[in-house]
Amino acid sequence: MIRLENVNKVYDDGFQALKNIDLTFKEGDLNVLIGPSGCGKTTTMKLINRLIRPSQGKITVGGKDISTIDPVELRRSIGYVIQSIGLFPHMTIAANVAVVPKLLKWDAKKIERRVDELLDLVGLDPDTYRGRYPSELSGGQQQRIGVIRALAAEPDIILMDEPFSALDPISREQLQDELVRLQQELKKTIVFVTHDMDEAIKIADNIVLMKDGAVVQQGRPETILRHPANEFVSSFVGKKRLLGFAEDIPTVDDVMTSQPVTAYPTRGLAEAVKMMQSKRVDSLIVVDQWKKLRGAVTIYSVLEHYRDESKTLADLAKPFPHVVPSGTPLPEALRLMTEQQTPYVAIADGEGRFVGMVTRGSVVKHLADVYPAPEGA
Ligand code: ADP
Ligand code: MG
């Protein structure tokens, strides 16, 4: 359990970043700290692992005042994942994952076993990835390494500061799913920072909403959606309520949000790799110059065929498994997603032109927006 009691933080320039914070992060909970940029989320995280000190108040971890714990020791017992990933570029994946176990002087055999176990845990084949360098991985894969590196020495607490914000929507959804699945096994105490309400609603056991250095509301996502404490919370949760239209059945067009990365079918494989690297995605949606949806290509299939210079994305594009026409009622798309167990569907217009994607996160957010809790509920 992590507790912040009456914590204030005034930076050297006199700016008060946190004002009388009282917070408890329960053991085994995935806590999400959310709020607009500058509200003090990162400051809170840095206080917990003693990268900075509070100006006032007490922080305890497992009942122990952290000002009495050696900061280096404290940090080794807390996993930390940040947005910019922060893998060491000149070290192999295995060496990156093993950083803290090495500092803790685990023996080599044990470290090796642990690295392979963790790679397996996030679906990366150890034989393939152990010896690679970070630049040889997609953004999504690199961030998976960031996550397992934080898990490596089996800390009870993991702090994650906007870990998935830099990823494309599809990789982000995949990592969210993986984190939730991992957490079911691991039951760590996680503090996860985001400014994305979709993400919070999807993964949180407990949400802490902050504004201007203070906690505005804390509770289960369900509670926050049903009983927003004030106007700020409801507008942050989002209410494009379409007043008067709420009885109309929404369509997929109302719900689609994300802008996935598209590429022309004429592109070669080296170009595809370059695009995936620069956009940090592990798949591309292939769309021709008439915006016709030709399918999707993953980094795996690109690398598999990489040696063949004659191949283009047109050759590798796998038809999108689930395409629904623009205007499809949302419940139909939801049924498809549930039945097919797919986290997203593509939307195309009457001419087969690509329009966008519907993901689980976008659906949940939309439902919360359009169907607010009844008055007095
Ligand atoms: P968040 O992570 O929620 O975006 P931060 O915790 O990083 O916000 O910052 C909260 C506020 O404190 C911001 O207004 C930021 O400019 C300010 N701040 C952060 N670090 C410092 C610092 N070292 N000195 C002065 N002000 C800072
Ligand atoms: Mg921050």
Tab-separated table of C-alpha atoms in Angstrom, residues 40-277:
chain	number	residue	atom	x	y	z
A	40	GLY	CA	0.948	17.244	-10.930
A	41	LYS	CA	0.822	13.607	-12.025
A	42	THR	CA	4.522	13.190	-12.734
A	43	THR	CA	5.368	15.134	-9.589
A	44	THR	CA	3.322	12.608	-7.584
A	45	MET	CA	5.152	9.688	-9.203
A	46	LYS	CA	8.559	11.213	-8.551
A	47	LEU	CA	7.654	11.730	-4.918
A	48	ILE	CA	6.729	8.072	-4.527
A	49	ASN	CA	10.109	6.821	-5.680
A	50	ARG	CA	11.966	9.668	-3.995
A	51	LEU	CA	13.316	11.304	-7.122
A	52	ILE	CA	12.094	14.457	-5.390
A	53	ARG	CA	11.115	15.208	-1.801
A	54	PRO	CA	7.833	16.598	-0.527
A	55	SER	CA	7.892	20.131	0.914
A	56	GLN	CA	5.521	18.913	3.569
A	57	GLY	CA	3.681	15.720	4.488
A	58	LYS	CA	4.507	12.041	4.666
A	59	ILE	CA	4.714	9.257	2.113
A	60	THR	CA	4.666	5.649	3.216
A	61	VAL	CA	5.144	2.436	1.284
A	62	GLY	CA	3.989	-0.715	3.030
A	63	GLY	CA	3.630	1.352	6.206
A	64	LYS	CA	7.240	2.569	6.092
A	65	ASP	CA	8.059	6.266	5.816
A	66	ILE	CA	10.074	6.468	2.593
A	67	SER	CA	12.220	9.317	3.902
A	68	THR	CA	13.823	6.644	6.112
A	69	ILE	CA	14.547	4.253	3.221
A	70	ASP	CA	17.749	4.551	1.194
A	71	PRO	CA	16.577	6.085	-2.104
A	72	VAL	CA	18.609	3.740	-4.278
A	73	GLU	CA	17.234	0.711	-2.458
A	74	LEU	CA	13.726	2.145	-2.648
A	75	ARG	CA	13.967	2.667	-6.413
A	76	ARG	CA	15.208	-0.867	-6.972
A	77	SER	CA	12.116	-2.146	-5.195
A	78	ILE	CA	9.816	-0.065	-7.394
A	79	GLY	CA	9.460	-0.647	-11.131
A	80	TYR	CA	9.304	2.545	-13.194
A	81	VAL	CA	8.098	2.798	-16.788
A	82	ILE	CA	8.070	6.074	-18.674
A	83	GLN	CA	6.649	7.303	-21.945
A	84	SER	CA	9.922	7.677	-23.779
A	85	ILE	CA	10.697	4.009	-23.055
A	86	GLY	CA	14.298	4.775	-22.149
A	87	LEU	CA	15.865	1.527	-23.340
A	88	PHE	CA	19.645	1.617	-23.627
A	89	PRO	CA	20.247	1.636	-27.396
A	90	HIS	CA	23.670	-0.019	-27.303
A	91	MET	CA	22.504	-2.902	-25.108
A	92	THR	CA	20.664	-6.016	-26.274
A	93	ILE	CA	17.077	-6.617	-25.235
A	94	ALA	CA	18.246	-9.232	-22.733
A	95	ALA	CA	20.739	-6.813	-21.185
A	96	ASN	CA	18.120	-4.073	-21.019
A	97	VAL	CA	15.679	-6.317	-19.174
A	98	ALA	CA	18.413	-7.544	-16.845
A	99	VAL	CA	19.589	-4.136	-15.628
A	100	VAL	CA	18.088	-4.231	-12.135
A	101	PRO	CA	18.611	-7.957	-11.464
A	102	LYS	CA	22.282	-7.365	-12.351
A	103	LEU	CA	22.490	-4.464	-9.923
A	104	LEU	CA	20.979	-6.774	-7.332
A	105	LYS	CA	23.711	-9.293	-8.182
A	106	TRP	CA	21.423	-12.138	-9.169
A	107	ASP	CA	23.405	-15.038	-10.590
A	108	ALA	CA	23.704	-15.243	-14.367
A	109	LYS	CA	21.606	-18.386	-14.792
A	110	LYS	CA	18.751	-16.949	-12.790
A	111	ILE	CA	18.865	-13.714	-14.807
A	112	GLU	CA	18.783	-15.625	-18.083
A	113	ARG	CA	15.770	-17.620	-16.983
A	114	ARG	CA	14.000	-14.504	-15.798
A	115	VAL	CA	14.605	-12.629	-19.074
A	116	ASP	CA	13.190	-15.489	-21.141
A	117	GLU	CA	10.207	-15.882	-18.835
A	118	LEU	CA	9.416	-12.164	-19.147
A	119	LEU	CA	9.767	-12.133	-22.940
A	120	ASP	CA	7.347	-15.056	-23.074
A	121	LEU	CA	5.000	-13.168	-20.805
A	122	VAL	CA	4.542	-10.405	-23.394
A	123	GLY	CA	4.465	-12.708	-26.397
A	124	LEU	CA	7.973	-12.053	-27.729
A	125	ASP	CA	9.853	-15.224	-28.615
A	126	PRO	CA	13.004	-15.239	-26.443
A	127	ASP	CA	15.197	-16.914	-29.090
A	128	THR	CA	14.286	-14.234	-31.606
A	129	TYR	CA	14.377	-11.138	-29.418
A	130	ARG	CA	16.919	-11.796	-26.660
A	131	GLY	CA	19.891	-10.732	-28.764
A	132	ARG	CA	18.304	-7.893	-30.720
A	133	TYR	CA	18.877	-4.200	-30.156
A	134	PRO	CA	16.080	-1.748	-29.297
A	135	SER	CA	16.231	-0.080	-32.746
A	136	GLU	CA	15.323	-3.437	-34.289
A	137	LEU	CA	11.955	-3.464	-32.519
A	138	SER	CA	8.736	-1.602	-33.261
A	139	GLY	CA	7.531	1.076	-30.859
A	140	GLY	CA	4.983	-1.314	-29.394
A	141	GLN	CA	7.592	-4.013	-28.892
A	142	GLN	CA	10.032	-1.561	-27.312
A	143	GLN	CA	7.389	-0.450	-24.876
A	144	ARG	CA	6.697	-4.103	-23.980
A	145	ILE	CA	10.389	-4.373	-23.119
A	146	GLY	CA	10.057	-1.207	-21.005
A	147	VAL	CA	7.229	-2.886	-19.093
A	148	ILE	CA	8.987	-6.190	-18.484
A	149	ARG	CA	12.186	-4.416	-17.514
A	150	ALA	CA	10.211	-2.767	-14.732
A	151	LEU	CA	8.909	-6.201	-13.679
A	152	ALA	CA	12.290	-7.913	-13.848
A	153	ALA	CA	13.318	-7.843	-10.194
A	154	GLU	CA	9.772	-8.668	-9.052
A	155	PRO	CA	8.946	-5.359	-7.394
A	156	ASP	CA	5.653	-5.133	-5.519
A	157	ILE	CA	5.060	-1.639	-6.850
A	158	ILE	CA	5.133	-0.419	-10.418
A	159	LEU	CA	4.894	3.213	-11.436
A	160	MET	CA	3.983	3.843	-15.061
A	161	ASP	CA	4.050	7.436	-16.315
A	162	GLU	CA	2.097	7.725	-19.584
A	163	PRO	CA	3.754	4.518	-20.762
A	164	PHE	CA	1.624	4.045	-23.872
A	165	SER	CA	0.967	7.657	-24.942
A	166	ALA	CA	3.509	7.679	-27.740
A	167	LEU	CA	2.121	4.545	-29.377
A	168	ASP	CA	-0.297	4.259	-32.274
A	169	PRO	CA	-3.896	3.397	-31.316
A	170	ILE	CA	-3.660	-0.279	-32.196
A	171	SER	CA	-0.425	-0.958	-30.314
A	172	ARG	CA	-1.778	1.059	-27.412
A	173	GLU	CA	-4.924	-1.067	-27.211
A	174	GLN	CA	-2.842	-4.241	-27.390
A	175	LEU	CA	-0.562	-3.111	-24.578
A	176	GLN	CA	-3.515	-2.077	-22.444
A	177	ASP	CA	-5.013	-5.538	-22.929
A	178	GLU	CA	-1.706	-7.137	-22.036
A	179	LEU	CA	-1.276	-5.010	-18.948
A	180	VAL	CA	-4.742	-5.948	-17.686
A	181	ARG	CA	-4.047	-9.622	-18.348
A	182	LEU	CA	-0.625	-9.442	-16.662
A	183	GLN	CA	-2.088	-7.672	-13.672
A	184	GLN	CA	-4.620	-10.463	-13.205
A	185	GLU	CA	-1.698	-12.830	-12.699
A	186	LEU	CA	0.731	-10.549	-10.931
A	187	LYS	CA	-1.490	-8.480	-8.646
A	188	LYS	CA	1.066	-5.706	-8.256
A	189	THR	CA	0.309	-2.324	-6.800
A	190	ILE	CA	0.359	-0.186	-9.924
A	191	VAL	CA	0.150	3.574	-10.270
A	192	PHE	CA	-0.479	4.357	-13.929
A	193	VAL	CA	-0.506	7.940	-15.209
A	194	THR	CA	-2.463	8.958	-18.271
A	195	HIS	CA	-4.351	11.929	-19.637
A	196	ASP	CA	-6.574	9.674	-21.727
A	197	MET	CA	-9.968	8.873	-20.195
A	198	ASP	CA	-10.518	5.953	-22.606
A	199	GLU	CA	-7.388	4.352	-21.259
A	200	ALA	CA	-8.331	4.992	-17.634
A	201	ILE	CA	-11.827	3.564	-17.999
A	202	LYS	CA	-10.486	0.519	-19.720
A	203	ILE	CA	-7.794	-0.534	-17.269
A	204	ALA	CA	-8.373	1.078	-13.858
A	205	ASP	CA	-9.529	-0.527	-10.620
A	206	ASN	CA	-9.335	2.909	-9.071
A	207	ILE	CA	-9.182	6.322	-10.743
A	208	VAL	CA	-7.708	9.427	-9.138
A	209	LEU	CA	-8.641	12.573	-11.010
A	210	MET	CA	-6.386	15.574	-10.442
A	211	LYS	CA	-6.556	19.236	-11.334
A	212	ASP	CA	-4.148	22.064	-10.468
A	213	GLY	CA	-2.206	20.020	-7.936
A	214	ALA	CA	-5.228	18.734	-6.033
A	215	VAL	CA	-7.329	15.558	-6.094
A	216	VAL	CA	-10.784	16.302	-7.491
A	217	GLN	CA	-12.318	12.859	-7.262
A	218	GLN	CA	-11.268	9.309	-6.540
A	219	GLY	CA	-13.153	6.072	-7.019
A	220	ARG	CA	-13.962	3.142	-9.262
A	221	PRO	CA	-14.437	4.080	-12.946
A	222	GLU	CA	-18.075	3.072	-12.580
A	223	THR	CA	-18.583	5.558	-9.754
A	224	ILE	CA	-16.858	8.383	-11.587
A	225	LEU	CA	-18.919	7.809	-14.721
A	226	ARG	CA	-22.175	7.638	-12.793
A	227	HIS	CA	-21.507	10.288	-10.190
A	228	PRO	CA	-19.055	12.873	-11.417
A	229	ALA	CA	-18.238	15.086	-8.432
A	230	ASN	CA	-18.497	18.342	-10.354
A	231	GLU	CA	-18.582	20.054	-13.739
A	232	PHE	CA	-14.847	19.604	-14.242
A	233	VAL	CA	-15.123	15.841	-13.807
A	234	SER	CA	-18.074	15.478	-16.146
A	235	SER	CA	-16.444	17.549	-18.824
A	236	PHE	CA	-13.214	15.609	-18.407
A	237	VAL	CA	-15.130	12.343	-18.668
A	238	GLY	CA	-16.668	13.858	-21.777
A	239	LYS	CA	-20.230	14.605	-22.701
A	240	LYS	CA	-20.839	15.249	-26.328
A	241	ARG	CA	-24.293	14.244	-25.336
A	242	LEU	CA	-26.227	14.977	-28.473
A	243	LEU	CA	-29.070	16.247	-26.336
A	244	GLY	CA	-32.407	15.090	-27.617
A	245	PHE	CA	-30.785	12.533	-29.867
A	246	ALA	CA	-29.888	10.082	-27.185
A	247	GLU	CA	-32.693	7.705	-28.242
A	248	ASP	CA	-31.234	7.459	-31.731
A	249	ILE	CA	-29.106	4.391	-32.096
A	250	PRO	CA	-25.509	5.517	-32.659
A	251	THR	CA	-23.610	4.291	-35.685
A	252	VAL	CA	-20.016	3.250	-36.011
A	253	ASP	CA	-19.282	6.685	-37.468
A	254	ASP	CA	-20.226	8.339	-34.170
A	255	VAL	CA	-17.778	6.184	-32.321
A	256	MET	CA	-14.701	5.847	-34.493
A	257	THR	CA	-11.818	7.909	-33.268
A	258	SER	CA	-8.383	6.786	-34.090
A	259	GLN	CA	-6.216	7.735	-37.038
A	260	PRO	CA	-4.269	4.586	-37.823
A	261	VAL	CA	-1.182	4.799	-39.982
A	262	THR	CA	-1.950	4.083	-43.628
A	263	ALA	CA	0.366	3.250	-46.528
A	264	TYR	CA	-0.019	2.827	-50.296
A	265	PRO	CA	0.020	-0.726	-51.703
A	266	THR	CA	2.823	0.226	-54.120
A	267	ARG	CA	5.281	0.802	-51.285
A	268	GLY	CA	8.213	-1.577	-50.971
A	269	LEU	CA	9.141	-3.428	-47.816
A	270	ALA	CA	12.092	-1.237	-46.868
A	271	GLU	CA	9.798	1.769	-47.089
A	272	ALA	CA	7.261	-0.046	-44.921
A	273	VAL	CA	9.848	-0.759	-42.237
A	274	LYS	CA	10.935	2.875	-42.320
A	275	MET	CA	7.343	4.066	-41.910
A	276	MET	CA	6.661	1.675	-39.053
A	277	GLN	CA	9.833	2.818	-37.336
